[in-house]
């Protein structure tokens, strides 16, 4: 299995941008599809975006289409989430996960999460 560590979260004003990173350990990273989820206080964890192991296919939640871009660099064992035009409703803890079967899982591992806060 792959161990995952997220980074790149922070505080940003509405309209700003952040890039999240998800670093994976182990030689199996490139065999996994990767996904990003987010969880706001008092709410369930929601799907944000996913990318196939090859990088050739992606999927997004309607709420982030056109604003967020998921990508990966298998040579660096890292997946990314570029977030532009951020809104206060994007505030949440963001988690990455390894997806065993495209596109809906099961999910093999989760990172510890990184906080994203968007101020109005």
mmCIF file of N, CA and C in Angstrom:
data_model
loop_
_atom_site.group_PDB
_atom_site.id
_atom_site.type_symbol
_atom_site.label_atom_id
_atom_site.label_comp_id
_atom_site.label_asym_id
_atom_site.label_seq_id
_atom_site.Cartn_x
_atom_site.Cartn_y
_atom_site.Cartn_z
ATOM 1 N N UNK A 1 0.832 -1.200 0.000
ATOM 2 C CA UNK A 1 0.000 0.000 0.000
ATOM 3 C C UNK A 1 0.861 1.243 0.000
ATOM 4 N N UNK A 2 0.263 2.358 -0.353
ATOM 5 C CA UNK A 2 0.990 3.613 -0.440
ATOM 6 C C UNK A 2 0.605 4.497 0.736
ATOM 7 N N UNK A 3 1.600 5.148 1.340
ATOM 8 C CA UNK A 3 1.355 6.121 2.399
ATOM 9 C C UNK A 3 1.311 7.509 1.768
ATOM 10 N N UNK A 4 0.400 8.349 2.249
ATOM 11 C CA UNK A 4 0.150 9.637 1.620
ATOM 12 C C UNK A 4 0.296 10.782 2.616
ATOM 13 N N UNK A 5 0.908 11.883 2.176
ATOM 14 C CA UNK A 5 1.064 13.068 3.009
ATOM 15 C C UNK A 5 0.699 14.292 2.181
ATOM 16 N N UNK A 6 -0.310 15.044 2.651
ATOM 17 C CA UNK A 6 -0.726 16.254 1.952
ATOM 18 C C UNK A 6 0.028 17.467 2.484
ATOM 19 N N UNK A 7 0.145 18.481 1.651
ATOM 20 C CA UNK A 7 0.734 19.752 2.047
ATOM 21 C C UNK A 7 0.222 20.843 1.123
ATOM 22 N N UNK A 8 0.476 22.094 1.504
ATOM 23 C CA UNK A 8 0.137 23.205 0.631
ATOM 24 C C UNK A 8 -1.086 24.002 1.036
ATOM 25 N N UNK A 9 -1.774 23.570 2.082
ATOM 26 C CA UNK A 9 -2.931 24.312 2.523
ATOM 27 C C UNK A 9 -2.535 25.620 3.177
ATOM 28 N N UNK A 10 -3.541 26.447 3.466
ATOM 29 C CA UNK A 10 -3.278 27.713 4.108
ATOM 30 C C UNK A 10 -4.480 28.622 4.065
ATOM 31 N N UNK A 11 -4.234 29.893 4.392
ATOM 32 C CA UNK A 11 -5.273 30.920 4.404
ATOM 33 C C UNK A 11 -5.094 31.789 3.162
ATOM 34 N N UNK A 12 -6.173 31.986 2.420
ATOM 35 C CA UNK A 12 -6.125 32.780 1.198
ATOM 36 C C UNK A 12 -7.412 33.577 1.076
ATOM 37 N N UNK A 13 -7.335 34.719 0.438
ATOM 38 C CA UNK A 13 -8.524 35.524 0.212
ATOM 39 C C UNK A 13 -9.332 34.967 -0.952
ATOM 40 N N UNK A 14 -10.597 35.251 -0.941
ATOM 41 C CA UNK A 14 -11.468 34.834 -2.043
ATOM 42 C C UNK A 14 -10.903 35.356 -3.361
ATOM 43 N N UNK A 15 -10.942 34.491 -4.360
ATOM 44 C CA UNK A 15 -10.367 34.819 -5.654
ATOM 45 C C UNK A 15 -8.927 34.396 -5.816
ATOM 46 N N UNK A 16 -8.304 34.002 -4.728
ATOM 47 C CA UNK A 16 -6.904 33.596 -4.765
ATOM 48 C C UNK A 16 -6.722 32.152 -5.183
ATOM 49 N N UNK A 17 -5.463 31.702 -5.103
ATOM 50 C CA UNK A 17 -5.110 30.364 -5.561
ATOM 51 C C UNK A 17 -4.228 29.659 -4.537
ATOM 52 N N UNK A 18 -4.307 28.356 -4.546
ATOM 53 C CA UNK A 18 -3.420 27.490 -3.768
ATOM 54 C C UNK A 18 -3.141 26.237 -4.587
ATOM 55 N N UNK A 19 -1.980 25.636 -4.354
ATOM 56 C CA UNK A 19 -1.700 24.334 -4.940
ATOM 57 C C UNK A 19 -1.400 23.338 -3.831
ATOM 58 N N UNK A 20 -2.199 22.304 -3.762
ATOM 59 C CA UNK A 20 -2.000 21.234 -2.796
ATOM 60 C C UNK A 20 -1.155 20.139 -3.423
ATOM 61 N N UNK A 21 -0.349 19.509 -2.584
ATOM 62 C CA UNK A 21 0.459 18.378 -3.015
ATOM 63 C C UNK A 21 0.132 17.168 -2.159
ATOM 64 N N UNK A 22 0.244 16.010 -2.765
ATOM 65 C CA UNK A 22 0.030 14.739 -2.072
ATOM 66 C C UNK A 22 1.213 13.851 -2.417
ATOM 67 N N UNK A 23 2.115 13.680 -1.470
ATOM 68 C CA UNK A 23 3.307 12.876 -1.697
ATOM 69 C C UNK A 23 3.066 11.450 -1.246
ATOM 70 N N UNK A 24 3.365 10.513 -2.134
ATOM 71 C CA UNK A 24 3.178 9.104 -1.819
ATOM 72 C C UNK A 24 4.496 8.403 -1.631
ATOM 73 N N UNK A 25 4.503 7.453 -0.730
ATOM 74 C CA UNK A 25 5.710 6.664 -0.502
ATOM 75 C C UNK A 25 5.526 5.287 -1.102
ATOM 76 N N UNK A 26 6.630 4.653 -1.469
ATOM 77 C CA UNK A 26 6.536 3.311 -2.000
ATOM 78 C C UNK A 26 6.498 3.282 -3.511
ATOM 79 N N UNK A 27 6.815 2.102 -4.055
ATOM 80 C CA UNK A 27 6.913 1.968 -5.503
ATOM 81 C C UNK A 27 5.574 1.749 -6.178
ATOM 82 N N UNK A 28 4.485 1.668 -5.385
ATOM 83 C CA UNK A 28 3.184 1.392 -5.983
ATOM 84 C C UNK A 28 2.398 2.637 -6.340
ATOM 85 N N UNK A 29 2.933 3.827 -6.027
ATOM 86 C CA UNK A 29 2.174 5.065 -6.251
ATOM 87 C C UNK A 29 1.669 5.157 -7.673
ATOM 88 N N UNK A 30 2.532 4.868 -8.648
ATOM 89 C CA UNK A 30 2.154 5.058 -10.051
ATOM 90 C C UNK A 30 1.110 4.060 -10.524
ATOM 91 N N UNK A 31 0.822 3.047 -9.725
ATOM 92 C CA UNK A 31 -0.197 2.076 -10.122
ATOM 93 C C UNK A 31 -1.590 2.459 -9.627
ATOM 94 N N UNK A 32 -1.663 3.477 -8.779
ATOM 95 C CA UNK A 32 -2.941 3.898 -8.211
ATOM 96 C C UNK A 32 -3.521 5.096 -8.948
ATOM 97 N N UNK A 33 -4.836 5.084 -9.126
ATOM 98 C CA UNK A 33 -5.525 6.324 -9.427
ATOM 99 C C UNK A 33 -5.513 7.148 -8.128
ATOM 100 N N UNK A 34 -5.569 8.464 -8.261
ATOM 101 C CA UNK A 34 -5.501 9.320 -7.075
ATOM 102 C C UNK A 34 -6.700 10.253 -7.023
ATOM 103 N N UNK A 35 -7.133 10.557 -5.812
ATOM 104 C CA UNK A 35 -8.282 11.424 -5.662
ATOM 105 C C UNK A 35 -8.085 12.440 -4.558
ATOM 106 N N UNK A 36 -8.842 13.515 -4.649
ATOM 107 C CA UNK A 36 -8.906 14.540 -3.607
ATOM 108 C C UNK A 36 -10.350 14.631 -3.105
ATOM 109 N N UNK A 37 -10.496 14.693 -1.802
ATOM 110 C CA UNK A 37 -11.775 14.905 -1.140
ATOM 111 C C UNK A 37 -11.619 16.080 -0.191
ATOM 112 N N UNK A 38 -12.736 16.603 0.279
ATOM 113 C CA UNK A 38 -12.676 17.664 1.279
ATOM 114 C C UNK A 38 -13.805 17.506 2.274
ATOM 115 N N UNK A 39 -13.552 18.005 3.486
ATOM 116 C CA UNK A 39 -14.545 17.915 4.553
ATOM 117 C C UNK A 39 -14.587 19.226 5.306
ATOM 118 N N UNK A 40 -15.738 19.888 5.236
ATOM 119 C CA UNK A 40 -15.960 21.121 5.976
ATOM 120 C C UNK A 40 -16.505 20.770 7.363
ATOM 121 N N UNK A 41 -16.371 21.667 8.339
ATOM 122 C CA UNK A 41 -16.852 21.381 9.694
ATOM 123 C C UNK A 41 -18.336 21.018 9.698
ATOM 124 N N UNK A 42 -18.649 19.917 10.345
ATOM 125 C CA UNK A 42 -20.032 19.495 10.460
ATOM 126 C C UNK A 42 -20.622 18.863 9.222
ATOM 127 N N UNK A 43 -19.794 18.635 8.200
ATOM 128 C CA UNK A 43 -20.296 18.071 6.951
ATOM 129 C C UNK A 43 -19.560 16.781 6.617
ATOM 130 N N UNK A 44 -20.131 16.049 5.670
ATOM 131 C CA UNK A 44 -19.510 14.806 5.234
ATOM 132 C C UNK A 44 -18.319 15.099 4.319
ATOM 133 N N UNK A 45 -17.485 14.087 4.163
ATOM 134 C CA UNK A 45 -16.359 14.200 3.250
ATOM 135 C C UNK A 45 -16.863 14.065 1.821
ATOM 136 N N UNK A 46 -16.552 15.041 0.982
ATOM 137 C CA UNK A 46 -17.075 15.091 -0.379
ATOM 138 C C UNK A 46 -15.965 14.927 -1.406
ATOM 139 N N UNK A 47 -16.311 14.314 -2.500
ATOM 140 C CA UNK A 47 -15.388 14.146 -3.622
ATOM 141 C C UNK A 47 -15.093 15.504 -4.264
ATOM 142 N N UNK A 48 -13.827 15.710 -4.643
ATOM 143 C CA UNK A 48 -13.433 16.935 -5.323
ATOM 144 C C UNK A 48 -12.935 16.634 -6.743
ATOM 145 N N UNK A 49 -11.941 15.745 -6.836
ATOM 146 C CA UNK A 49 -11.343 15.467 -8.146
ATOM 147 C C UNK A 49 -10.593 14.144 -8.089
ATOM 148 N N UNK A 50 -10.398 13.534 -9.261
ATOM 149 C CA UNK A 50 -9.649 12.290 -9.352
ATOM 150 C C UNK A 50 -8.894 12.248 -10.668
ATOM 151 N N UNK A 51 -7.796 11.477 -10.662
ATOM 152 C CA UNK A 51 -6.981 11.339 -11.864
ATOM 153 C C UNK A 51 -6.550 9.891 -11.990
ATOM 154 N N UNK A 52 -6.575 9.377 -13.209
ATOM 155 C CA UNK A 52 -6.188 7.995 -13.448
ATOM 156 C C UNK A 52 -4.682 7.819 -13.235
ATOM 157 N N UNK A 53 -4.255 6.568 -13.065
ATOM 158 C CA UNK A 53 -2.846 6.296 -12.799
ATOM 159 C C UNK A 53 -1.956 6.861 -13.907
ATOM 160 N N UNK A 54 -2.452 6.848 -15.151
ATOM 161 C CA UNK A 54 -1.681 7.311 -16.297
ATOM 162 C C UNK A 54 -1.728 8.823 -16.461
ATOM 163 N N UNK A 55 -2.649 9.463 -15.756
ATOM 164 C CA UNK A 55 -2.839 10.902 -15.940
ATOM 165 C C UNK A 55 -3.714 11.238 -17.135
ATOM 166 N N UNK A 56 -4.199 10.226 -17.840
ATOM 167 C CA UNK A 56 -4.931 10.468 -19.082
ATOM 168 C C UNK A 56 -6.423 10.683 -18.889
ATOM 169 N N UNK A 57 -6.908 10.459 -17.682
ATOM 170 C CA UNK A 57 -8.320 10.697 -17.415
ATOM 171 C C UNK A 57 -8.494 11.413 -16.099
ATOM 172 N N UNK A 58 -9.442 12.349 -16.062
ATOM 173 C CA UNK A 58 -9.731 13.078 -14.837
ATOM 174 C C UNK A 58 -11.235 13.186 -14.638
ATOM 175 N N UNK A 59 -11.587 13.496 -13.417
ATOM 176 C CA UNK A 59 -13.000 13.650 -13.055
ATOM 177 C C UNK A 59 -13.083 14.728 -11.991
ATOM 178 N N UNK A 60 -14.125 15.579 -12.060
ATOM 179 C CA UNK A 60 -14.268 16.672 -11.108
ATOM 180 C C UNK A 60 -15.692 16.751 -10.577
ATOM 181 N N UNK A 61 -15.812 17.231 -9.348
ATOM 182 C CA UNK A 61 -17.115 17.604 -8.838
ATOM 183 C C UNK A 61 -17.594 18.844 -9.582
ATOM 184 N N UNK A 62 -18.893 18.947 -9.763
ATOM 185 C CA UNK A 62 -19.444 20.094 -10.495
ATOM 186 C C UNK A 62 -19.053 21.417 -9.845
ATOM 187 N N UNK A 63 -18.941 21.421 -8.532
ATOM 188 C CA UNK A 63 -18.672 22.656 -7.799
ATOM 189 C C UNK A 63 -17.279 23.215 -8.054
ATOM 190 N N UNK A 64 -16.368 22.410 -8.590
ATOM 191 C CA UNK A 64 -14.994 22.887 -8.798
ATOM 192 C C UNK A 64 -14.583 22.884 -10.264
ATOM 193 N N UNK A 65 -15.429 22.391 -11.138
ATOM 194 C CA UNK A 65 -15.082 22.361 -12.565
ATOM 195 C C UNK A 65 -14.765 23.750 -13.073
ATOM 196 N N UNK A 66 -13.678 23.838 -13.830
ATOM 197 C CA UNK A 66 -13.263 25.119 -14.381
ATOM 198 C C UNK A 66 -12.421 25.949 -13.436
ATOM 199 N N UNK A 67 -12.346 25.553 -12.164
ATOM 200 C CA UNK A 67 -11.541 26.288 -11.182
ATOM 201 C C UNK A 67 -10.376 25.459 -10.647
ATOM 202 N N UNK A 68 -10.577 24.179 -10.485
ATOM 203 C CA UNK A 68 -9.555 23.277 -9.932
ATOM 204 C C UNK A 68 -9.015 22.380 -11.039
ATOM 205 N N UNK A 69 -7.731 22.034 -10.918
ATOM 206 C CA UNK A 69 -7.096 21.112 -11.853
ATOM 207 C C UNK A 69 -6.284 20.091 -11.083
ATOM 208 N N UNK A 70 -6.557 18.822 -11.339
ATOM 209 C CA UNK A 70 -5.789 17.756 -10.720
ATOM 210 C C UNK A 70 -4.728 17.282 -11.697
ATOM 211 N N UNK A 71 -3.559 16.952 -11.172
ATOM 212 C CA UNK A 71 -2.470 16.456 -12.008
ATOM 213 C C UNK A 71 -1.601 15.538 -11.164
ATOM 214 N N UNK A 72 -0.632 14.888 -11.811
ATOM 215 C CA UNK A 72 0.271 14.021 -11.074
ATOM 216 C C UNK A 72 1.609 13.945 -11.789
ATOM 217 N N UNK A 73 2.628 13.619 -11.013
ATOM 218 C CA UNK A 73 3.966 13.381 -11.535
ATOM 219 C C UNK A 73 4.427 12.062 -10.935
ATOM 220 N N UNK A 74 4.310 10.997 -11.695
ATOM 221 C CA UNK A 74 4.641 9.675 -11.152
ATOM 222 C C UNK A 74 6.134 9.529 -10.855
ATOM 223 N N UNK A 75 6.962 10.288 -11.551
ATOM 224 C CA UNK A 75 8.404 10.236 -11.270
ATOM 225 C C UNK A 75 8.706 10.787 -9.884
ATOM 226 N N UNK A 76 7.843 11.682 -9.402
ATOM 227 C CA UNK A 76 8.018 12.277 -8.077
ATOM 228 C C UNK A 76 7.069 11.684 -7.049
ATOM 229 N N UNK A 77 6.282 10.686 -7.452
ATOM 230 C CA UNK A 77 5.307 10.080 -6.540
ATOM 231 C C UNK A 77 4.395 11.136 -5.911
ATOM 232 N N UNK A 78 3.951 12.083 -6.699
ATOM 233 C CA UNK A 78 3.184 13.200 -6.163
ATOM 234 C C UNK A 78 1.971 13.512 -7.048
ATOM 235 N N UNK A 79 0.859 13.780 -6.380
ATOM 236 C CA UNK A 79 -0.331 14.291 -7.045
ATOM 237 C C UNK A 79 -0.564 15.721 -6.575
ATOM 238 N N UNK A 80 -1.216 16.499 -7.433
ATOM 239 C CA UNK A 80 -1.416 17.913 -7.131
ATOM 240 C C UNK A 80 -2.881 18.294 -7.333
ATOM 241 N N UNK A 81 -3.272 19.361 -6.643
ATOM 242 C CA UNK A 81 -4.571 19.965 -6.877
ATOM 243 C C UNK A 81 -4.352 21.476 -6.945
ATOM 244 N N UNK A 82 -4.420 22.014 -8.151
ATOM 245 C CA UNK A 82 -4.317 23.458 -8.352
ATOM 246 C C UNK A 82 -5.713 24.052 -8.191
ATOM 247 N N UNK A 83 -5.838 24.973 -7.251
ATOM 248 C CA UNK A 83 -7.127 25.565 -6.939
ATOM 249 C C UNK A 83 -7.080 27.055 -7.240
ATOM 250 N N UNK A 84 -7.871 27.490 -8.203
ATOM 251 C CA UNK A 84 -7.953 28.894 -8.588
ATOM 252 C C UNK A 84 -9.343 29.443 -8.288
ATOM 253 N N UNK A 85 -9.443 30.752 -8.289
ATOM 254 C CA UNK A 85 -10.734 31.421 -8.047
ATOM 255 C C UNK A 85 -11.416 30.865 -6.804
ATOM 256 N N UNK A 86 -10.669 30.760 -5.740
ATOM 257 C CA UNK A 86 -11.190 30.154 -4.517
ATOM 258 C C UNK A 86 -12.320 30.975 -3.924
ATOM 259 N N UNK A 87 -13.256 30.253 -3.310
ATOM 260 C CA UNK A 87 -14.440 30.850 -2.696
ATOM 261 C C UNK A 87 -14.480 30.469 -1.219
ATOM 262 N N UNK A 88 -15.162 31.243 -0.412
ATOM 263 C CA UNK A 88 -15.276 30.873 1.012
ATOM 264 C C UNK A 88 -15.853 29.472 1.209
ATOM 265 N N UNK A 89 -16.732 29.040 0.329
ATOM 266 C CA UNK A 89 -17.324 27.699 0.463
ATOM 267 C C UNK A 89 -16.342 26.582 0.136
ATOM 268 N N UNK A 90 -15.152 26.919 -0.352
ATOM 269 C CA UNK A 90 -14.107 25.914 -0.559
ATOM 270 C C UNK A 90 -13.338 25.614 0.725
ATOM 271 N N UNK A 91 -13.619 26.365 1.785
ATOM 272 C CA UNK A 91 -12.956 26.146 3.059
ATOM 273 C C UNK A 91 -13.256 24.743 3.588
ATOM 274 N N UNK A 92 -12.194 23.991 3.867
ATOM 275 C CA UNK A 92 -12.348 22.607 4.316
ATOM 276 C C UNK A 92 -10.970 22.017 4.581
ATOM 277 N N UNK A 93 -10.966 20.844 5.182
ATOM 278 C CA UNK A 93 -9.755 20.033 5.221
ATOM 279 C C UNK A 93 -9.755 19.179 3.956
ATOM 280 N N UNK A 94 -8.652 19.219 3.235
ATOM 281 C CA UNK A 94 -8.527 18.492 1.975
ATOM 282 C C UNK A 94 -7.672 17.245 2.192
ATOM 283 N N UNK A 95 -8.189 16.126 1.693
ATOM 284 C CA UNK A 95 -7.524 14.836 1.840
ATOM 285 C C UNK A 95 -7.242 14.233 0.470
ATOM 286 N N UNK A 96 -6.113 13.556 0.343
ATOM 287 C CA UNK A 96 -5.891 12.770 -0.860
ATOM 288 C C UNK A 96 -6.018 11.289 -0.509
ATOM 289 N N UNK A 97 -6.330 10.520 -1.527
ATOM 290 C CA UNK A 97 -6.530 9.098 -1.344
ATOM 291 C C UNK A 97 -6.084 8.332 -2.576
ATOM 292 N N UNK A 98 -5.709 7.085 -2.362
ATOM 293 C CA UNK A 98 -5.346 6.194 -3.455
ATOM 294 C C UNK A 98 -6.576 5.388 -3.839
ATOM 295 N N UNK A 99 -6.956 5.444 -5.101
ATOM 296 C CA UNK A 99 -8.180 4.804 -5.587
ATOM 297 C C UNK A 99 -7.802 3.501 -6.279
ATOM 298 N N UNK A 100 -8.321 2.388 -5.776
ATOM 299 C CA UNK A 100 -7.930 1.106 -6.329
ATOM 300 C C UNK A 100 -8.629 0.832 -7.668
ATOM 301 N N UNK A 101 -9.911 1.187 -7.748
ATOM 302 C CA UNK A 101 -10.678 0.941 -8.968
ATOM 303 C C UNK A 101 -11.288 2.264 -9.420
ATOM 304 N N UNK A 102 -11.058 2.627 -10.675
ATOM 305 C CA UNK A 102 -11.568 3.883 -11.239
ATOM 306 C C UNK A 102 -13.057 3.780 -11.476
ATOM 307 N N UNK A 103 -13.833 4.852 -11.189
ATOM 308 C CA UNK A 103 -13.403 6.067 -10.506
ATOM 309 C C UNK A 103 -13.833 6.144 -9.043
ATOM 310 N N UNK A 104 -14.610 5.170 -8.595
ATOM 311 C CA UNK A 104 -15.258 5.308 -7.278
ATOM 312 C C UNK A 104 -14.689 4.440 -6.173
ATOM 313 N N UNK A 105 -13.557 3.866 -6.368
ATOM 314 C CA UNK A 105 -12.924 3.133 -5.294
ATOM 315 C C UNK A 105 -13.136 1.646 -5.405
ATOM 316 N N UNK A 106 -12.708 0.920 -4.382
ATOM 317 C CA UNK A 106 -12.455 1.402 -3.014
ATOM 318 C C UNK A 106 -11.182 2.238 -2.887
ATOM 319 N N UNK A 107 -11.071 2.883 -1.742
ATOM 320 C CA UNK A 107 -9.953 3.755 -1.466
ATOM 321 C C UNK A 107 -9.031 3.039 -0.491
ATOM 322 N N UNK A 108 -7.749 2.987 -0.848
ATOM 323 C CA UNK A 108 -6.830 2.183 -0.063
ATOM 324 C C UNK A 108 -6.207 2.919 1.109
ATOM 325 N N UNK A 109 -5.916 4.158 0.963
ATOM 326 C CA UNK A 109 -5.288 4.922 2.037
ATOM 327 C C UNK A 109 -5.716 6.374 1.965
ATOM 328 N N UNK A 110 -5.609 7.063 3.105
ATOM 329 C CA UNK A 110 -5.890 8.483 3.173
ATOM 330 C C UNK A 110 -4.721 9.186 3.832
ATOM 331 N N UNK A 111 -4.471 10.426 3.402
ATOM 332 C CA UNK A 111 -3.507 11.246 4.104
ATOM 333 C C UNK A 111 -4.131 11.845 5.351
ATOM 334 N N UNK A 112 -3.358 12.673 6.052
ATOM 335 C CA UNK A 112 -3.823 13.273 7.302
ATOM 336 C C UNK A 112 -4.641 14.533 7.071
ATOM 337 N N UNK A 113 -4.590 15.061 5.849
ATOM 338 C CA UNK A 113 -5.365 16.241 5.509
ATOM 339 C C UNK A 113 -4.572 17.524 5.635
ATOM 340 N N UNK A 114 -4.993 18.528 4.874
ATOM 341 C CA UNK A 114 -4.390 19.855 4.949
ATOM 342 C C UNK A 114 -5.519 20.886 4.914
ATOM 343 N N UNK A 115 -5.448 21.848 5.814
ATOM 344 C CA UNK A 115 -6.533 22.827 5.973
ATOM 345 C C UNK A 115 -6.419 23.923 4.914
ATOM 346 N N UNK A 116 -7.539 24.194 4.271
ATOM 347 C CA UNK A 116 -7.659 25.319 3.346
ATOM 348 C C UNK A 116 -8.733 26.243 3.881
ATOM 349 N N UNK A 117 -8.388 27.493 4.087
ATOM 350 C CA UNK A 117 -9.338 28.481 4.579
ATOM 351 C C UNK A 117 -9.373 29.657 3.608
ATOM 352 N N UNK A 118 -10.562 29.961 3.120
ATOM 353 C CA UNK A 118 -10.744 31.047 2.163
ATOM 354 C C UNK A 118 -11.560 32.143 2.835
ATOM 355 N N UNK A 119 -10.982 33.315 2.965
ATOM 356 C CA UNK A 119 -11.677 34.431 3.619
ATOM 357 C C UNK A 119 -12.386 35.290 2.581
ATOM 358 N N UNK A 120 -13.493 35.869 3.003
ATOM 359 C CA UNK A 120 -14.293 36.690 2.076
ATOM 360 C C UNK A 120 -13.852 38.135 2.115
#
